[in-house]
Every structure is written in C-alpha cells, then in structure tokens.
Short mmCIF file of C-alpha atoms in Angstrom, two decimals:
data_model
loop_
_atom_site.label_atom_id
_atom_site.label_comp_id
_atom_site.label_asym_id
_atom_site.label_seq_id
_atom_site.Cartn_x
_atom_site.Cartn_y
_atom_site.Cartn_z
CA MET V 1 53.00 -8.65 126.46
CA LYS V 2 53.00 -11.09 129.19
CA ARG V 3 54.73 -13.36 130.92
CA ILE V 4 54.30 -16.40 133.42
CA ASN V 5 54.55 -16.00 136.36
CA LEU V 6 55.35 -19.42 138.89
CA LYS V 7 53.99 -19.40 142.09
CA LYS V 8 56.55 -19.08 143.72
CA THR V 9 55.99 -22.48 146.42
CA ALA V 10 55.57 -24.21 143.20
CA VAL V 11 58.77 -23.82 142.05
CA ILE V 12 60.85 -25.00 145.19
CA ALA V 13 58.34 -27.60 144.36
CA LEU V 14 59.92 -28.83 141.70
CA ALA V 15 63.62 -27.11 142.31
CA GLY V 16 63.75 -29.82 144.48
CA LEU V 17 62.72 -33.01 142.50
CA MET V 18 64.32 -31.85 139.38
CA MET V 19 67.36 -30.29 139.93
CA THR V 20 70.46 -31.26 139.09
CA GLN V 21 73.61 -31.46 140.81
CA ALA V 22 75.33 -27.90 139.10
CA ALA V 23 77.65 -28.07 142.28
CA LEU V 24 79.34 -31.46 141.63
CA THR V 25 80.20 -30.18 137.48
CA GLY V 26 80.43 -26.35 138.04
CA CYS V 27 77.87 -25.17 135.06
CA GLY V 28 74.60 -24.25 134.12
CA LYS V 29 73.02 -23.49 130.79
CA LYS V 30 75.68 -22.40 127.82
CA THR V 31 75.66 -22.28 124.19
CA VAL V 32 77.86 -24.40 122.78
CA ASP V 33 81.01 -23.03 121.28
CA TYR V 34 82.91 -25.75 119.36
CA ASN V 35 85.94 -23.81 118.57
CA VAL V 36 86.22 -25.42 115.14
CA ASP V 37 86.28 -22.74 112.76
CA GLY V 38 90.35 -22.46 112.50
CA THR V 39 89.69 -19.46 115.03
CA ASN V 40 90.96 -18.32 118.30
CA GLU V 41 88.40 -16.71 120.84
CA GLN V 42 89.49 -13.78 120.16
CA GLY V 43 88.73 -14.58 116.89
CA SER V 44 92.71 -14.80 114.66
CA GLU V 45 93.40 -17.07 111.82
CA GLU V 46 95.56 -20.51 114.08
CA GLY V 47 96.71 -22.31 111.23
CA SER V 48 96.54 -25.14 108.86
CA GLY V 49 94.42 -27.48 111.39
CA SER V 50 97.50 -29.68 112.92
CA LYS V 51 97.63 -30.70 116.43
CA SER V 52 99.42 -28.52 117.84
CA ASP V 53 97.39 -24.98 116.53
CA ARG V 54 94.10 -25.83 118.73
CA GLY V 55 94.39 -24.70 122.29
CA GLY V 56 92.73 -26.20 125.83
CA LEU V 57 91.07 -29.10 125.77
CA ALA V 58 91.72 -30.00 121.32
CA GLY V 59 95.53 -29.17 122.20
CA ARG V 60 96.26 -30.99 124.78
CA LEU V 61 94.83 -34.31 123.22
CA GLY V 62 96.40 -33.88 120.14
CA VAL V 63 92.93 -33.47 118.22
CA PRO V 64 93.76 -31.96 114.05
CA VAL V 65 90.81 -29.57 112.94
CA SER V 66 90.45 -32.43 110.51
CA CYS V 67 90.31 -35.88 109.66
CA ASN V 68 91.16 -37.59 106.83
CA GLU V 69 91.65 -41.18 108.25
CA THR V 70 91.56 -44.42 106.02
CA ILE V 71 89.99 -47.73 108.57
CA ASP V 72 91.17 -50.63 108.59
CA PRO V 73 87.91 -53.29 108.05
CA GLY V 74 89.75 -56.13 108.76
CA ASN V 75 87.17 -59.54 108.09
CA SER V 76 83.96 -57.57 107.83
CA GLY V 77 83.57 -57.64 104.15
CA LEU V 78 83.71 -53.87 104.05
CA GLY V 79 85.35 -52.04 101.35
CA ASN V 80 86.45 -49.03 102.31
CA ILE V 81 86.23 -47.35 105.94
CA THR V 82 86.39 -43.49 105.70
CA ILE V 83 86.79 -40.79 108.05
CA ASN V 84 86.58 -38.20 106.14
CA CYS V 85 85.29 -34.88 109.01
CA GLU V 86 85.96 -31.40 107.67
CA GLU V 87 86.03 -29.74 111.42
CA ILE V 88 86.50 -32.13 114.50
CA GLN V 89 83.68 -31.55 117.26
CA VAL V 90 85.51 -31.12 120.67
CA PRO V 91 83.81 -29.23 123.59
CA GLU V 92 85.36 -26.14 125.48
CA VAL V 93 85.84 -27.39 128.29
CA GLU V 94 89.07 -28.18 130.77
CA LYS V 95 88.46 -31.74 131.89
CA MET V 96 85.61 -34.16 130.79
CA VAL V 97 83.65 -36.21 133.54
CA VAL V 98 82.16 -39.10 134.58
CA THR V 99 78.37 -39.26 135.33
CA HIS V 100 77.37 -41.85 138.19
CA PHE V 101 73.91 -41.43 138.24
CA THR V 102 70.72 -43.27 139.52
CA PRO V 103 67.60 -43.23 136.54
CA SER V 104 64.85 -40.84 137.56
CA THR V 105 61.72 -42.70 138.86
CA LEU V 106 58.07 -41.90 138.62
CA THR V 107 55.43 -41.50 141.54
CA ASN V 108 52.17 -40.31 141.87
CA GLU V 109 53.41 -37.43 144.12
CA ASP V 110 55.79 -36.60 141.56
CA LYS V 111 52.55 -35.90 138.98
CA LYS V 112 51.62 -34.13 141.73
CA LYS V 113 54.63 -31.15 142.10
CA TYR V 114 54.91 -31.03 138.33
CA ALA V 115 51.23 -30.40 137.90
CA GLU V 116 50.42 -28.21 141.14
CA THR V 117 53.79 -26.28 139.74
CA PHE V 118 53.12 -25.80 135.84
CA PHE V 119 49.28 -24.84 136.91
CA GLU V 120 47.58 -21.97 138.81
CA LYS V 121 46.16 -24.88 142.04
CA ASP V 122 43.27 -22.05 142.63
CA LYS V 123 41.84 -22.41 139.03
CA GLY V 124 41.79 -26.95 139.69
CA ILE V 125 44.05 -29.34 138.49
CA TYR V 126 41.93 -32.35 136.41
CA VAL V 127 42.44 -35.86 135.16
CA VAL V 128 41.86 -35.87 131.81
CA ASP V 129 40.01 -39.67 130.60
CA TYR V 130 39.71 -39.72 126.71
CA GLU V 131 37.29 -42.69 127.61
CA HIS V 132 34.90 -40.47 129.27
CA GLN V 133 35.52 -37.03 128.08
CA THR V 134 33.47 -34.48 129.43
CA LYS V 135 30.41 -32.66 127.19
CA ASP V 136 32.93 -29.31 126.25
CA ASP V 137 34.89 -31.70 125.00
CA ILE V 138 32.76 -33.78 122.41
CA GLN V 139 30.82 -31.17 121.36
CA GLU V 140 34.04 -29.48 119.85
CA GLN V 141 34.32 -33.33 118.17
CA ILE V 142 31.10 -33.56 116.60
CA ASP V 143 31.56 -29.79 115.51
CA TRP V 144 34.47 -30.55 113.56
CA TYR V 145 33.02 -33.64 112.42
CA LYS V 146 29.99 -31.85 110.86
CA LYS V 147 32.19 -29.41 109.44
CA GLN V 148 33.76 -32.24 107.24
CA VAL V 149 30.45 -33.30 106.44
CA ASP V 150 29.36 -30.42 104.78
CA GLN V 151 32.33 -30.05 102.54
CA ALA V 152 31.86 -34.43 102.25
CA LYS V 153 28.08 -33.55 100.60
CA GLU V 154 29.94 -30.46 98.26
CA GLU V 155 32.29 -33.03 97.02
CA GLY V 156 30.42 -35.69 96.80
CA ASP V 157 32.54 -37.52 98.27
CA THR V 158 29.53 -40.60 99.80
CA ASP V 159 32.24 -43.39 101.06
CA TYR V 160 33.51 -40.77 103.01
CA LEU V 161 30.15 -38.97 103.84
CA SER V 162 29.30 -42.32 105.09
CA TYR V 163 31.80 -42.49 107.79
CA LEU V 164 31.68 -39.09 109.20
CA GLU V 165 28.12 -39.52 109.28
CA GLU V 166 28.60 -42.03 111.69
CA GLU V 167 30.91 -40.89 113.72
CA VAL V 168 28.74 -38.24 114.53
CA ARG V 169 25.79 -40.36 115.16
CA ASN V 170 28.47 -41.94 118.07
CA LEU V 171 29.53 -38.64 119.44
CA GLU V 172 25.88 -37.06 119.41
CA ASN V 173 24.95 -40.85 121.67
CA ARG V 174 28.07 -39.94 123.97
CA LEU V 175 26.88 -36.91 125.05
CA ALA V 176 23.90 -37.52 126.96
CA ASP V 177 25.59 -39.36 129.63
CA ALA V 178 29.40 -37.28 129.08
CA PRO V 179 30.10 -35.30 132.90
CA GLU V 180 30.16 -31.92 132.69
CA THR V 181 32.95 -31.88 133.88
CA TYR V 182 36.63 -34.45 134.74
CA PRO V 183 36.99 -35.72 138.13
CA GLU V 184 39.71 -33.67 140.00
CA ALA V 185 43.90 -35.35 139.55
CA GLY V 186 42.52 -36.80 142.75
CA ASP V 187 45.90 -39.53 143.70
CA TYR V 188 47.50 -38.08 140.50
CA SER V 189 46.92 -41.53 139.50
CA GLY V 190 46.51 -40.58 135.63
CA ASP V 191 49.15 -39.52 132.67
CA VAL V 192 46.91 -36.19 131.45
CA PHE V 193 45.96 -33.61 133.21
CA ARG V 194 44.61 -30.44 133.02
CA GLY V 195 44.43 -26.84 134.85
CA THR V 196 44.97 -22.97 133.58
CA ILE V 197 47.82 -21.22 133.21
CA GLU V 198 47.32 -17.74 132.93
CA GLY V 199 43.89 -17.83 131.63
CA LYS V 200 44.35 -20.33 129.03
CA GLU V 201 43.94 -24.55 129.23
CA TYR V 202 46.88 -26.55 128.76
CA ASN V 203 46.87 -30.47 129.18
CA MET V 204 49.81 -32.04 130.61
CA ASN V 205 51.50 -35.69 129.87
CA ILE V 206 53.58 -37.17 132.50
CA ASN V 207 54.85 -39.98 131.43
CA GLY V 208 57.32 -42.30 133.30
CA ALA V 209 59.04 -46.06 131.61
CA SER V 210 57.55 -47.01 128.62
CA THR V 211 58.10 -49.79 126.35
CA ASP V 212 60.94 -46.97 124.11
CA TYR V 213 62.28 -46.25 127.84
CA PRO V 214 62.01 -48.61 129.97
CA SER V 215 63.23 -47.65 133.64
CA ILE V 216 64.92 -44.60 132.53
CA THR V 217 62.97 -41.76 131.42
CA THR V 218 60.66 -39.33 132.85
CA SER V 219 59.45 -37.89 130.12
CA ILE V 220 56.31 -34.73 130.58
CA TYR V 221 54.74 -32.14 127.94
CA LEU V 222 52.47 -29.43 128.75
CA GLY V 223 51.01 -27.77 125.80
CA PRO V 224 47.73 -25.76 125.30
CA LYS V 225 44.86 -27.46 124.82
CA ASP V 226 44.34 -25.21 122.40
CA TYR V 227 46.87 -23.72 119.94
CA LEU V 228 44.49 -21.28 118.24
CA SER V 229 43.65 -19.31 121.71
CA PHE V 230 46.46 -18.15 121.97
CA ARG V 231 47.28 -16.72 117.90
CA PRO V 232 43.94 -17.65 115.79
CA TYR V 233 43.72 -17.72 112.22
CA GLU V 234 39.81 -16.63 110.30
CA GLY V 235 38.56 -20.01 108.69
CA ALA V 236 40.89 -22.42 110.75
CA THR V 237 39.30 -24.73 112.73
CA TYR V 238 42.85 -26.04 114.13
CA CYS V 239 46.41 -25.09 114.44
CA TYR V 240 49.71 -27.10 115.86
CA THR V 241 52.84 -25.12 115.82
CA ASP V 242 56.42 -26.98 114.96
CA THR V 243 60.25 -25.46 114.20
CA TYR V 244 59.65 -27.26 110.32
CA SER V 245 57.57 -27.73 108.32
CA TYR V 246 57.76 -28.70 104.02
CA GLU V 247 56.80 -25.47 102.92
CA GLU V 248 58.69 -22.30 103.42
CA ALA V 249 56.52 -20.42 106.10
CA ASP V 250 54.44 -18.00 104.49
CA ASN V 251 56.20 -14.97 105.62
CA ALA V 252 59.52 -14.77 104.58
CA THR V 253 60.57 -13.57 108.49
CA ASN V 254 59.75 -14.04 111.95
CA ALA V 255 56.81 -11.96 112.88
CA SER V 256 57.42 -12.37 116.21
CA SER V 257 57.41 -8.95 118.58
CA MET V 258 60.05 -10.20 120.52
CA THR V 259 63.18 -10.65 119.80
CA ILE V 260 65.22 -14.10 119.80
CA GLU V 261 67.56 -13.44 122.13
CA SER V 262 64.90 -11.76 124.74
CA ALA V 263 62.49 -14.69 124.04
CA GLU V 264 65.93 -16.78 125.37
CA ASP V 265 66.02 -15.03 128.19
CA LEU V 266 62.06 -16.25 128.40
CA ALA V 267 63.04 -19.61 127.72
CA GLY V 268 66.45 -19.45 130.23
CA LYS V 269 64.38 -18.16 133.37
CA TYR V 270 61.86 -20.63 133.04
CA LEU V 271 63.97 -23.38 133.45
CA ASP V 272 66.00 -21.61 135.65
CA SER V 273 62.79 -21.14 137.22
CA LEU V 274 61.77 -25.22 137.56
CA GLY V 275 65.33 -26.58 138.87
CA ILE V 276 66.59 -27.05 135.26
CA THR V 277 69.87 -26.21 134.66
CA ASP V 278 72.73 -27.76 133.45
CA ILE V 279 71.68 -27.57 130.32
CA VAL V 280 73.34 -27.11 126.84
CA LYS V 281 71.48 -24.85 124.11
CA VAL V 282 72.04 -27.16 120.68
CA GLU V 283 69.04 -25.54 119.06
CA GLU V 284 67.23 -22.24 118.00
CA ASP V 285 64.53 -22.33 115.50
CA ASP V 286 61.96 -19.98 114.26
CA LEU V 287 57.99 -21.14 115.29
CA LYS V 288 55.86 -22.12 113.12
CA TRP V 289 52.23 -21.59 112.97
CA VAL V 290 50.00 -24.12 110.70
CA TYR V 291 47.02 -23.58 110.35
CA PHE V 292 43.63 -25.94 108.85
CA GLY V 293 40.67 -25.52 108.33
CA SER V 294 37.24 -27.03 108.28
CA ASN V 295 37.90 -29.70 105.29
CA ASP V 296 41.37 -30.39 106.57
CA GLU V 297 42.72 -27.74 103.90
CA GLU V 298 46.07 -26.73 105.33
CA LEU V 299 45.39 -22.34 104.80
CA ALA V 300 48.73 -20.54 106.76
CA ASN V 301 52.10 -22.02 107.56
CA GLU V 302 53.50 -19.01 109.44
CA ALA V 303 57.13 -17.78 111.55
CA ASP V 304 56.27 -16.76 114.66
CA GLY V 305 58.03 -16.65 117.97
CA TYR V 306 60.77 -19.56 118.64
CA TYR V 307 61.89 -22.23 119.63
CA PHE V 308 64.76 -23.71 121.28
CA LYS V 309 66.34 -27.21 122.31
CA TYR V 310 68.74 -28.20 125.70
CA VAL V 311 70.68 -31.47 126.23
CA ARG V 312 72.19 -32.46 129.16
CA ALA V 313 75.24 -31.53 130.18
CA ASN V 314 78.19 -32.71 131.84
CA GLY V 315 80.94 -30.32 133.05
CA GLY V 316 79.37 -27.89 130.61
CA ALA V 317 79.61 -29.94 127.13
CA PRO V 318 76.33 -31.48 125.78
CA VAL V 319 75.69 -35.07 125.99
CA TYR V 320 75.38 -37.03 122.26
CA SER V 321 71.59 -35.93 121.74
CA GLY V 322 71.86 -38.55 117.93
CA ARG V 323 68.93 -40.66 117.39
CA THR V 324 69.21 -44.77 116.35
CA TRP V 325 66.15 -45.70 114.44
CA ASN V 326 68.28 -44.82 111.44
CA VAL V 327 71.61 -46.17 111.44
CA ASP V 328 72.41 -49.16 109.52
CA ASN V 329 73.53 -52.10 110.85
CA LEU V 330 71.31 -51.66 113.63
CA ASN V 331 68.50 -51.67 111.67
CA GLN V 332 69.37 -55.49 110.94
CA ILE V 333 69.00 -57.27 115.12
CA ASN V 334 65.93 -57.92 115.21
CA GLY V 335 65.16 -54.84 117.48
CA TRP V 336 64.26 -51.12 118.30
CA ILE V 337 67.04 -49.52 120.29
CA ASN V 338 66.21 -46.46 121.70
CA THR V 339 68.60 -45.20 123.28
CA PRO V 340 67.62 -42.05 125.54
CA VAL V 341 68.50 -38.83 125.21
CA GLU V 342 67.81 -35.73 128.13
CA SER V 343 66.47 -32.62 126.31
CA PHE V 344 64.64 -29.55 127.75
CA SER V 345 62.39 -28.27 124.55
CA ILE V 346 60.75 -24.73 125.11
CA SER V 347 58.08 -22.27 122.59
CA VAL V 348 58.34 -18.69 122.90
CA TYR V 349 55.36 -16.96 121.70
CA ASP V 350 54.54 -12.77 122.31
CA GLY V 351 56.01 -12.97 125.89
CA GLU V 352 54.89 -16.30 126.67
CA VAL V 353 55.90 -19.90 126.65
CA VAL V 354 53.54 -21.73 124.32
CA ASP V 355 54.93 -25.60 124.92
CA ILE V 356 57.39 -27.38 127.28
CA SER V 357 59.22 -30.95 126.46
CA ILE V 358 61.57 -32.74 129.02
CA GLU V 359 62.79 -35.86 128.70
CA GLN V 360 64.49 -36.73 131.79
CA VAL V 361 67.16 -39.70 132.66
CA TYR V 362 68.12 -38.41 136.18
CA ASN V 363 67.63 -35.87 139.37
CA THR V 364 70.84 -35.62 140.60
CA ALA V 365 73.94 -37.12 139.99
CA ASP V 366 74.56 -39.07 142.50
CA SER V 367 78.96 -38.74 142.04
CA VAL V 368 80.85 -37.46 139.68
CA GLU V 369 84.38 -38.07 139.09
CA ASP V 370 87.77 -36.77 136.63
CA ALA V 371 88.19 -38.64 133.18
CA GLU V 372 92.08 -39.05 131.88
CA LEU V 373 91.03 -39.01 128.37
CA LEU V 374 93.25 -41.09 125.59
CA PRO V 375 95.31 -38.93 123.52
CA TYR V 376 93.63 -38.66 119.88
CA ASP V 377 96.40 -40.84 118.33
CA LYS V 378 95.88 -44.23 120.33
CA ILE V 379 91.51 -43.38 119.31
CA ILE V 380 92.50 -43.64 115.70
CA GLU V 381 94.53 -46.75 116.54
CA SER V 382 91.79 -48.22 118.95
CA ALA V 383 89.64 -47.44 115.32
CA ASN V 384 92.09 -48.76 113.29
CA ALA V 385 91.79 -52.22 115.44
CA GLU V 386 87.70 -52.40 116.75
CA ILE V 387 85.66 -50.66 113.97
CA GLY V 388 86.10 -53.77 111.33
CA LYS V 389 85.13 -55.84 114.74
CA TYR V 390 82.50 -54.03 115.31
CA TYR V 391 81.38 -54.62 111.47
CA GLU V 392 81.57 -57.82 111.43
CA LYS V 393 79.64 -58.16 114.60
CA TYR V 394 76.77 -56.32 113.26
CA PRO V 395 77.32 -55.80 109.16
CA PRO V 396 75.42 -53.21 107.32
CA ARG V 397 73.52 -53.41 104.06
CA TYR V 398 76.62 -51.29 102.64
CA LYS V 399 80.12 -52.17 101.32
CA ASN V 400 81.69 -48.33 102.43
CA ILE V 401 80.86 -46.12 105.29
CA GLU V 402 82.04 -42.80 104.75
CA PHE V 403 81.77 -41.19 108.67
CA ASN V 404 81.53 -37.56 107.72
CA ASP V 405 80.91 -36.49 111.36
CA MET V 406 83.84 -36.72 114.50
CA ARG V 407 82.72 -35.43 117.69
CA LEU V 408 84.17 -36.12 121.06
CA THR V 409 80.69 -35.59 123.70
CA TYR V 410 79.07 -37.67 126.70
CA TYR V 411 77.23 -41.22 125.75
CA ILE V 412 74.96 -43.09 128.15
CA VAL V 413 75.81 -46.52 129.57
CA ALA V 414 75.13 -49.04 132.02
CA ASP V 415 76.79 -49.40 135.54
CA GLY V 416 75.32 -52.18 136.93
CA GLU V 417 72.40 -52.66 138.85
CA GLY V 418 70.24 -50.54 137.43
CA LYS V 419 72.51 -47.56 137.43
CA ALA V 420 73.41 -45.58 134.56
CA LYS V 421 76.26 -43.61 133.35
CA TYR V 422 77.34 -40.29 131.02
CA ILE V 423 81.12 -40.76 130.04
CA PRO V 424 83.24 -39.13 126.67
CA VAL V 425 83.32 -40.15 123.87
CA TRP V 426 84.37 -40.24 120.38
CA VAL V 427 81.08 -40.62 118.04
CA LEU V 428 81.66 -41.56 114.70
CA SER V 429 78.91 -40.94 112.15
CA GLN V 430 77.65 -41.20 108.30
CA TYR V 431 74.34 -38.21 107.57
CA GLU V 432 73.56 -36.97 104.77
CA GLU V 433 73.72 -33.49 104.18
CA LEU V 434 70.82 -32.50 103.27
CA MET V 435 69.75 -28.53 102.43
CA ASN V 436 68.03 -26.41 104.74
CA SER V 437 68.08 -28.29 107.38
CA ASP V 438 70.30 -30.31 110.30
CA SER V 439 70.65 -33.76 109.61
CA THR V 440 73.34 -34.17 111.84
CA ASP V 441 71.52 -35.82 115.28
CA ASP V 442 70.05 -38.82 112.30
CA PRO V 443 73.17 -40.84 111.82
CA THR V 444 73.36 -43.99 108.84
CA GLN V 445 76.03 -45.00 110.22
CA LEU V 446 76.55 -44.23 114.08
CA VAL V 447 80.08 -46.26 116.08
CA VAL V 448 81.05 -44.51 119.66
CA ILE V 449 84.74 -44.50 120.97
CA ASN V 450 84.77 -44.86 124.83
CA ALA V 451 87.44 -42.06 124.81
CA ILE V 452 88.78 -43.30 128.48
CA ASP V 453 89.91 -47.06 126.83
CA GLY V 454 89.63 -46.85 123.51
CA SER V 455 87.15 -49.19 123.71
CA VAL V 456 84.29 -49.58 120.87
CA ILE V 457 81.49 -49.28 122.71
CA ASP V 458 78.25 -52.07 121.69
CA LEU V 459 75.01 -49.91 120.69
CA VAL V 460 73.26 -53.40 121.20
CA GLU V 461 74.86 -54.94 124.90
CA ASN V 462 74.28 -51.60 126.12
CA ALA V 463 70.95 -50.68 125.14
CA LYS V 464 69.59 -54.04 126.53
CA SER V 465 71.24 -53.69 130.03
CA LEU V 466 69.83 -49.92 129.99
CA GLY V 467 66.80 -51.87 128.93
CA CYS V 468 65.88 -49.35 126.30
CA LEU V 469 66.18 -52.32 122.89
CA GLU V 470 62.58 -54.01 122.10
CA GLU V 471 62.97 -56.66 120.29
CA TYR V 472 60.80 -57.76 117.92
#
C-alpha cells in the first residue's frame, strides 16, 4: 500500500499558514469521550445519575446524568416546553475557555501555499477554467454524452436524444479551438487548481468568503479528478465516494485492506503534517464507492476505506457542529442562517488519502482566557426565565417542544469590530431519532444558552453580526 508523502518544505509553508494556537489551549487531536454512560474511567457504575454521581467538570457544575424538566413557556403561546434528555453531554476537561480570534482571510499567496503543499510542484500546477476547458476534458464529456445517445436510441427516448445530440454538437464545436492544457496557476487569482499527487490528477477548490459565510470562512476541497483512477469498476463510467447512501452497501463488511485504526492513524499524521492539530474527531464511517454506468444506472455501492470528520477543539472540547437550516423557528425569519463550523474531513483508501475537506474560520487564536461557568441549577433557572421569551420573539410552527439533546459545548459569537470568539454554551436541541443514522447535527429546534451568564443567545442577531445571515 502507498502513502502520500508530503514535501517537507511545503508542509512548513502550510503549517505556518494554518497552525492553530495549540500552545494556548494545550491540546491536539483526540476523540471525544463525554462519559455520559454512568460509568467512571475504569468502567464501574457511578450510581443513579444524581448530581453527586459525576466527577470532573460535570460534578463541579452539579450536572446530572439525565434531565427531565418542564420549562415555563411564558407568553410564547406554546403549550409545553420540556427537556427530556437521557444523557447530558459534558466534555471530559478540567475547564472551559473563551477563545478570541480574527476570522481568517484568503489571499492569492495563501492559495499558492495551499496548492504547493498538496501538489507536486515539479509536475505543474494549473488553474482550471470551466469556461475554456482543455481538449481532454471536453473529449471526456463528448464520450459520456455519446454513450447516453446510444442508450436513448435503444430506449426510443426521442426528446432526450435530441437534447443529447445537441450537446454533443456544441461540445464538438468547442473542441476545435480548445487549448491542449490549462494555463499555469500564475498569480493564483483563480479558485480551482489542478495538480498531481502520486501520479494521479487532483482538483483543488479554494474559496474564501461567500454569500453563505461572508467574511468568515476559508473552504478547501481536494479530491481526485477521476475517482475511477483509484478504484476501477468494470462497466462504470462515473464514480463518487460518500459515507452513506439510501441503500446498504453491496458488500456487508468493509473491504478495506487497512484496519480502521491504521486508517485513522494515517489520517491523523496527514492532518498533523498540515499543522491541523487542535481538533477533535466527532465522526467515523465506512467510505462508500458508488458506481454508475453509461445509462446513469447505479452499478454498485461498495464499502471500502474509511471516512473521518474532525471539528475545532477549544481546551480539548469540540465546538458545536449542528446545522441551523432545518431549525423550525429560524425558517420563519425571511433569511438563511449558515453558522460556520470549522470542520476537517478526510477519506482514506488503500493507504492513500482520497480526498480532504477543510472549513476553517481562523488561523491562530488572538487570545484565550479561562471561563467561569454557572452551575447547572442556574442554567435551568435561566432556561425557565428566558426560553419562553426567545420563542415569543421567534415563534415556532408547533405547539409543543421537547428537547431531547442537551450538551455543554462551544458556539461562535460576534466579538465586535469584525472579530469573533468561541464561548462555552449549553445547547438544547430537538432532533428526529432515525434508525441507522445520527441526526443530532440536524436539529428541528435549537436554543443556545451562554454557559457563563445564562443568557439565551439570539441566533438571528448573532448571525447578522457574524455576517452569516443571508436575507431573502
């Protein structure tokens, strides 16, 4: 099995750009263990779940194992608001912190450093222009469309056939004047670059601020130009990888020649080499390969390899990674909240990194300070006093709300003058419990309580201040 060996000089360049200030927080990559199963570190039973049963931070804050509370709805018009959570999640850390930072920016020089780190510079790095594609790229599309033409003829689909033949003519007209190669990356003012890693071509998409995350996030996605170059399948004309699909994988077990432990070790070393260290693993899954034939019919869906997702950690605890687009009362504000979540995803197959995705909010922390948290009882008092007011301002479509998830974590909030900070929060969420799927990151109800002062964070106003609310 092969490994991708990053060039030392390029690693140093990217590490200088991306290194989080691990020295301030004193932590590296780790897997979260919330200790919510009623056992201590040796696995012995800790009791019935009363406040005195928990140790560490949970014990000092008086957090029980579970929560069954009725919250005052106030003047919200709601019938009932309850918290019915079997396992309250508290990170196993000694303390929590507030991390102040300036959101990362993306310059052309940054893009150059990223590209020259991942790609083999001596093989050439090019900027991809989809409006002026190369002969090879256009010919690949022509070949694909011609196969569709044959299929449409067999099926007698005349309408689709006319469309396909028109597309072939358009592509063939472009082919004559198409360049042989893409231009060199030049000043790196582009957004999509192509280069070589271990003899295979990859595309790298690098984007800074967008309409979703204005002025807040740098996004990098690196993946092979053709996944079939990694794992061919007879008769397949197209392939993509995923971590789930609507159907179970054809093979009952993962066909990987690597163990999940060795794959995770490779992923960790790869991220370390990029200077990405202050993160926590929050998800692991089989890597699915989904293949399609020339008629767009799915040929196979096979598990082979592994996928790992990490999020930013503060003081060893993860930031909240839930998505806000499905939150009921936030869908009625004539806007779209896309709160940025720093995440780092990596897929490993046969000893190689297949693809990597980076969503990054800051490069280095400006400062970190210890946080003094309110005890659990005070948080419940605040919930009774403030949640009803929050739902009065942003009413839901439902009459009753039952939060089934409660966790102590971190959330990003505005810090004035274009800056931001991660603060400790209590997240109360309601999500649909689905079979064979973890939907905790897709809540239908969401309330975030400041763990320092007990206030309910106005997610709409906070999104405006962060620049991640797109009104419509």
